[in-house]
PDB file of C-alpha atoms in Angstrom:
ATOM      1  CA  MET A   1       5.489 -20.385 -31.639  1.00  0.00           C
ATOM      2  CA  ALA A   2       3.042 -22.940 -32.995  1.00  0.00           C
ATOM      3  CA  GLU A   3       3.535 -25.149 -29.926  1.00  0.00           C
ATOM      4  CA  TYR A   4       3.285 -22.410 -27.284  1.00  0.00           C
ATOM      5  CA  GLY A   5       0.156 -23.941 -25.719  1.00  0.00           C
ATOM      6  CA  ARG A   6       1.155 -27.584 -26.025  1.00  0.00           C
ATOM      7  CA  LEU A   7       1.551 -28.087 -22.270  1.00  0.00           C
ATOM      8  CA  ASP A   8      -1.602 -26.187 -21.297  1.00  0.00           C
ATOM      9  CA  LYS A   9      -3.579 -29.408 -20.744  1.00  0.00           C
ATOM     10  CA  LEU A  10      -0.935 -30.460 -18.216  1.00  0.00           C
ATOM     11  CA  THR A  11      -0.899 -27.124 -16.417  1.00  0.00           C
ATOM     12  CA  VAL A  12      -2.794 -26.081 -13.293  1.00  0.00           C
ATOM     13  CA  ALA A  13      -2.924 -22.604 -11.788  1.00  0.00           C
ATOM     14  CA  LEU A  14      -1.850 -22.481  -8.162  1.00  0.00           C
ATOM     15  CA  SER A  15      -0.637 -19.769  -5.846  1.00  0.00           C
ATOM     16  CA  HIS A  16       3.136 -19.734  -5.478  1.00  0.00           C
ATOM     17  CA  PRO A  17       3.009 -21.080  -1.895  1.00  0.00           C
ATOM     18  CA  ASP A  18       0.620 -23.879  -2.901  1.00  0.00           C
ATOM     19  CA  GLY A  19       2.694 -24.776  -5.954  1.00  0.00           C
ATOM     20  CA  MET A  20       5.858 -24.917  -3.862  1.00  0.00           C
ATOM     21  CA  SER A  21       4.187 -27.010  -1.194  1.00  0.00           C
ATOM     22  CA  MET A  22       2.861 -29.506  -3.727  1.00  0.00           C
ATOM     23  CA  LEU A  23       6.174 -29.753  -5.593  1.00  0.00           C
ATOM     24  CA  VAL A  24       8.373 -30.321  -2.542  1.00  0.00           C
ATOM     25  CA  ASN A  25       5.798 -32.577  -0.872  1.00  0.00           C
ATOM     26  CA  GLY A  26       6.271 -35.081  -3.693  1.00  0.00           C
ATOM     27  CA  LYS A  27       2.927 -36.749  -3.020  1.00  0.00           C
ATOM     28  CA  THR A  28       0.929 -35.070  -5.789  1.00  0.00           C
ATOM     29  CA  GLU A  29       0.970 -35.030  -9.570  1.00  0.00           C
ATOM     30  CA  ILE A  30       2.752 -31.635  -9.485  1.00  0.00           C
ATOM     31  CA  SER A  31       6.228 -32.300 -10.890  1.00  0.00           C
ATOM     32  CA  ALA A  32       7.285 -28.822 -12.042  1.00  0.00           C
ATOM     33  CA  HIS A  33       6.721 -25.248 -10.922  1.00  0.00           C
ATOM     34  CA  PHE A  34       7.431 -22.078 -12.917  1.00  0.00           C
ATOM     35  CA  THR A  35       7.631 -19.558 -10.092  1.00  0.00           C
ATOM     36  CA  SER A  36       9.443 -16.555  -8.675  1.00  0.00           C
ATOM     37  CA  PRO A  37      11.526 -15.633  -5.631  1.00  0.00           C
ATOM     38  CA  PRO A  38      11.513 -16.623  -2.846  1.00  0.00           C
ATOM     39  CA  PHE A  39       9.648 -19.783  -3.845  1.00  0.00           C
ATOM     40  CA  GLN A  40      12.045 -20.870  -6.606  1.00  0.00           C
ATOM     41  CA  ASN A  41      14.959 -20.404  -4.243  1.00  0.00           C
ATOM     42  CA  LEU A  42      13.351 -22.374  -1.427  1.00  0.00           C
ATOM     43  CA  GLU A  43      12.378 -25.168  -3.816  1.00  0.00           C
ATOM     44  CA  MET A  44      15.981 -25.494  -4.962  1.00  0.00           C
ATOM     45  CA  LYS A  45      16.995 -26.414  -1.403  1.00  0.00           C
ATOM     46  CA  LYS A  46      14.975 -29.631  -1.650  1.00  0.00           C
ATOM     47  CA  PRO A  47      16.661 -32.832  -2.864  1.00  0.00           C
ATOM     48  CA  GLY A  48      15.639 -33.778  -6.381  1.00  0.00           C
ATOM     49  CA  VAL A  49      14.528 -30.288  -7.404  1.00  0.00           C
ATOM     50  CA  HIS A  50      16.514 -28.692 -10.201  1.00  0.00           C
ATOM     51  CA  THR A  51      16.191 -25.854 -12.702  1.00  0.00           C
ATOM     52  CA  VAL A  52      14.882 -26.835 -16.116  1.00  0.00           C
ATOM     53  CA  LEU A  53      14.366 -23.373 -17.606  1.00  0.00           C
ATOM     54  CA  THR A  54      14.628 -19.766 -16.414  1.00  0.00           C
ATOM     55  CA  SER A  55      12.634 -16.720 -17.425  1.00  0.00           C
ATOM     56  CA  GLU A  56      15.905 -15.126 -18.556  1.00  0.00           C
ATOM     57  CA  GLN A  57      16.364 -17.982 -21.023  1.00  0.00           C
ATOM     58  CA  VAL A  58      12.794 -17.647 -22.274  1.00  0.00           C
ATOM     59  CA  MET A  59      12.900 -13.857 -22.596  1.00  0.00           C
ATOM     60  CA  GLY A  60      16.502 -13.447 -23.747  1.00  0.00           C
ATOM     61  CA  GLY A  61      17.572 -11.570 -20.622  1.00  0.00           C
ATOM     62  CA  PRO A  62      16.066 -10.000 -17.510  1.00  0.00           C
ATOM     63  CA  SER A  63      12.400  -9.176 -17.830  1.00  0.00           C
ATOM     64  CA  THR A  64       9.676  -7.529 -15.810  1.00  0.00           C
ATOM     65  CA  TRP A  65       7.538 -10.188 -14.184  1.00  0.00           C
ATOM     66  CA  SER A  66       5.466  -8.001 -11.912  1.00  0.00           C
ATOM     67  CA  ILE A  67       3.554  -4.986 -13.183  1.00  0.00           C
ATOM     68  CA  LEU A  68       1.225  -2.802 -11.168  1.00  0.00           C
ATOM     69  CA  PHE A  69      -1.663  -1.216 -12.993  1.00  0.00           C
ATOM     70  CA  THR A  70      -4.732   0.971 -12.598  1.00  0.00           C
ATOM     71  CA  THR A  71      -7.290   2.687 -14.784  1.00  0.00           C
ATOM     72  CA  VAL A  72      -6.760   6.071 -16.427  1.00  0.00           C
ATOM     73  CA  LYS A  73      -9.830   7.283 -14.518  1.00  0.00           C
ATOM     74  CA  PHE A  74      -8.342   6.337 -11.125  1.00  0.00           C
ATOM     75  CA  LYS A  75      -4.970   7.846 -12.042  1.00  0.00           C
ATOM     76  CA  ASN A  76      -6.574  11.104 -13.156  1.00  0.00           C
ATOM     77  CA  GLU A  77      -8.755  11.304 -10.039  1.00  0.00           C
ATOM     78  CA  ASN A  78      -5.885  10.466  -7.649  1.00  0.00           C
ATOM     79  CA  PRO A  79      -2.688  11.957  -9.090  1.00  0.00           C
ATOM     80  CA  LYS A  80      -1.004  12.575  -5.727  1.00  0.00           C
ATOM     81  CA  ALA A  81      -1.717   9.047  -4.512  1.00  0.00           C
ATOM     82  CA  ILE A  82      -0.363   7.520  -7.726  1.00  0.00           C
ATOM     83  CA  GLN A  83       2.765   9.699  -7.652  1.00  0.00           C
ATOM     84  CA  ALA A  84       3.361   8.813  -3.992  1.00  0.00           C
ATOM     85  CA  PHE A  85       2.879   5.119  -4.731  1.00  0.00           C
ATOM     86  CA  VAL A  86       5.308   5.138  -7.674  1.00  0.00           C
ATOM     87  CA  ARG A  87       7.891   6.999  -5.567  1.00  0.00           C
ATOM     88  CA  ALA A  88       7.410   4.526  -2.722  1.00  0.00           C
ATOM     89  CA  VAL A  89       7.986   1.534  -5.004  1.00  0.00           C
ATOM     90  CA  ASP A  90      11.099   3.185  -6.441  1.00  0.00           C
ATOM     91  CA  ASP A  91      12.314   4.030  -2.931  1.00  0.00           C
ATOM     92  CA  ALA A  92      11.724   0.414  -1.861  1.00  0.00           C
ATOM     93  CA  HIS A  93      13.845  -0.860  -4.746  1.00  0.00           C
ATOM     94  CA  LYS A  94      16.638   1.543  -3.816  1.00  0.00           C
ATOM     95  CA  PHE A  95      16.347   0.532  -0.153  1.00  0.00           C
ATOM     96  CA  ILE A  96      16.643  -3.177  -1.015  1.00  0.00           C
ATOM     97  CA  LYS A  97      19.855  -2.472  -2.929  1.00  0.00           C
ATOM     98  CA  ALA A  98      21.310  -0.140  -0.275  1.00  0.00           C
ATOM     99  CA  ALA A  99      20.293  -2.041   2.855  1.00  0.00           C
ATOM    100  CA  PRO A 100      19.633  -5.697   2.040  1.00  0.00           C
ATOM    101  CA  GLU A 101      19.948  -6.832   5.675  1.00  0.00           C
ATOM    102  CA  LYS A 102      17.291  -4.377   6.837  1.00  0.00           C
ATOM    103  CA  ALA A 103      15.148  -5.244   3.809  1.00  0.00           C
ATOM    104  CA  ALA A 104      15.399  -8.936   4.694  1.00  0.00           C
ATOM    105  CA  ASP A 105      14.323  -8.234   8.267  1.00  0.00           C
ATOM    106  CA  ILE A 106      11.330  -6.199   7.069  1.00  0.00           C
ATOM    107  CA  TYR A 107      10.332  -8.928   4.623  1.00  0.00           C
ATOM    108  CA  LEU A 108      10.553 -11.662   7.255  1.00  0.00           C
ATOM    109  CA  ALA A 109       8.576  -9.605   9.774  1.00  0.00           C
ATOM    110  CA  SER A 110       5.757  -9.013   7.297  1.00  0.00           C
ATOM    111  CA  SER A 111       5.751 -12.267   5.298  1.00  0.00           C
ATOM    112  CA  LYS A 112       2.992 -14.736   5.985  1.00  0.00           C
ATOM    113  CA  GLU A 113       4.362 -17.449   3.679  1.00  0.00           C
ATOM    114  CA  GLY A 114       7.014 -18.689   6.058  1.00  0.00           C
ATOM    115  CA  GLY A 115       9.697 -21.150   5.140  1.00  0.00           C
ATOM    116  CA  ALA A 116      12.382 -18.591   4.353  1.00  0.00           C
ATOM    117  CA  THR A 117      15.175 -17.900   6.804  1.00  0.00           C
ATOM    118  CA  ARG A 118      17.080 -14.632   7.037  1.00  0.00           C
ATOM    119  CA  GLU A 119      19.981 -16.372   5.296  1.00  0.00           C
ATOM    120  CA  ASP A 120      17.620 -17.456   2.474  1.00  0.00           C
ATOM    121  CA  VAL A 121      16.326 -13.923   1.965  1.00  0.00           C
ATOM    122  CA  LEU A 122      19.805 -12.385   2.027  1.00  0.00           C
ATOM    123  CA  LYS A 123      20.966 -14.916  -0.559  1.00  0.00           C
ATOM    124  CA  ILE A 124      17.998 -14.015  -2.801  1.00  0.00           C
ATOM    125  CA  LEU A 125      18.674 -10.297  -2.420  1.00  0.00           C
ATOM    126  CA  ALA A 126      22.333 -10.868  -3.352  1.00  0.00           C
ATOM    127  CA  ASP A 127      21.417 -12.935  -6.412  1.00  0.00           C
ATOM    128  CA  GLY A 128      22.696 -10.950  -9.376  1.00  0.00           C
ATOM    129  CA  SER A 129      19.944 -12.264 -11.667  1.00  0.00           C
ATOM    130  CA  ILE A 130      17.302 -10.218  -9.864  1.00  0.00           C
ATOM    131  CA  ASP A 131      17.138  -6.483 -10.490  1.00  0.00           C
ATOM    132  CA  TYR A 132      14.857  -4.532  -8.203  1.00  0.00           C
ATOM    133  CA  THR A 133      13.787  -1.745 -10.535  1.00  0.00           C
ATOM    134  CA  THR A 134      10.803   0.187 -11.808  1.00  0.00           C
ATOM    135  CA  THR A 135      12.281   0.114 -15.312  1.00  0.00           C
ATOM    136  CA  PRO A 136      10.067  -2.026 -17.585  1.00  0.00           C
ATOM    137  CA  GLN A 137      12.139  -4.773 -19.241  1.00  0.00           C
ATOM    138  CA  LYS A 138      11.302  -6.938 -22.300  1.00  0.00           C
ATOM    139  CA  ILE A 139       7.835  -5.422 -22.680  1.00  0.00           C
ATOM    140  CA  MET A 140       8.094  -5.484 -26.468  1.00  0.00           C
ATOM    141  CA  ALA A 141       9.190  -9.138 -26.361  1.00  0.00           C
ATOM    142  CA  TYR A 142       6.017  -9.947 -24.392  1.00  0.00           C
ATOM    143  CA  ALA A 143       3.905  -7.892 -26.813  1.00  0.00           C
ATOM    144  CA  ASN A 144       5.434  -9.464 -29.923  1.00  0.00           C
ATOM    145  CA  PHE A 145       4.883 -12.957 -28.550  1.00  0.00           C
ATOM    146  CA  MET A 146       1.304 -12.188 -27.569  1.00  0.00           C
ATOM    147  CA  LYS A 147       0.614 -10.807 -31.044  1.00  0.00           C
ATOM    148  CA  SER A 148       2.195 -13.851 -32.708  1.00  0.00           C
ATOM    149  CA  VAL A 149      -0.116 -16.240 -30.831  1.00  0.00           C
ATOM    150  CA  GLY A 150      -3.221 -14.103 -31.223  1.00  0.00           C
ATOM    151  CA  THR A 151      -3.730 -12.895 -27.653  1.00  0.00           C
ATOM    152  CA  LEU A 152      -2.921  -9.282 -28.569  1.00  0.00           C
ATOM    153  CA  LYS A 153      -4.510  -7.572 -31.568  1.00  0.00           C
ATOM    154  CA  SER A 154      -1.652  -5.182 -32.254  1.00  0.00           C
ATOM    155  CA  VAL A 155       1.817  -4.479 -30.932  1.00  0.00           C
ATOM    156  CA  PRO A 156       2.406  -1.055 -29.362  1.00  0.00           C
ATOM    157  CA  ASP A 157       4.748   1.262 -31.261  1.00  0.00           C
ATOM    158  CA  SER A 158       6.896   1.493 -28.129  1.00  0.00           C
ATOM    159  CA  TRP A 159       7.201  -0.193 -24.753  1.00  0.00           C
ATOM    160  CA  LYS A 160       6.118   3.159 -23.308  1.00  0.00           C
ATOM    161  CA  GLU A 161       2.620   2.985 -24.794  1.00  0.00           C
ATOM    162  CA  PRO A 162       1.012   0.758 -22.135  1.00  0.00           C
ATOM    163  CA  PHE A 163       2.651   2.686 -19.276  1.00  0.00           C
ATOM    164  CA  PHE A 164       1.842   5.962 -17.573  1.00  0.00           C
ATOM    165  CA  GLU A 165       4.337   8.807 -17.668  1.00  0.00           C
ATOM    166  CA  TYR A 166       5.919   7.855 -14.327  1.00  0.00           C
ATOM    167  CA  VAL A 167       8.276   5.323 -15.928  1.00  0.00           C
ATOM    168  CA  GLN A 168       8.452   6.555 -19.513  1.00  0.00           C
ATOM    169  CA  ASP A 169      11.738   8.401 -18.981  1.00  0.00           C
ATOM    170  CA  LEU A 170      13.448   5.166 -17.882  1.00  0.00           C
ATOM    171  CA  PRO A 171      15.579   3.083 -20.280  1.00  0.00           C
ATOM    172  CA  GLY A 172      13.010   0.323 -20.727  1.00  0.00           C
ATOM    173  CA  ASP A 173      12.565  -2.022 -23.637  1.00  0.00           C
TER     174      ASP A 173
END
């Protein structure tokens, strides 16, 4: 843990599309990119690009890498909107699993990033390492790490603590 920030001085924050573009372009100082689908998958198609480390290796298994949040005030003032949103996200995850070809077509029709073919998207959706779910995963691992390096004052008693009731009945960790 003592070396967790050792590479910070060599790190720049870029959007995923910009990071991918700079990595595969090969004409910049960007020589590595810790990213997410579809960018990691598209990068792997380029000669010379290879996986060094995965988030599953870092976290000890699948982990949540995208969390949506709002304030308690907004949630309390807009309960129907929040409930509808949570249901829609859950429905989208179920739809991706049940109808990956239709999901790929929807993604491609709405994506502005470009670069991904239908075949690319279908391959990503079939990748068993990605679980489309609203179940929070490895939240306590994140919290324990953040506490150990001083970016979190205290660790929640449970993974459920930072989440609203909409996901608290799920088998998270």
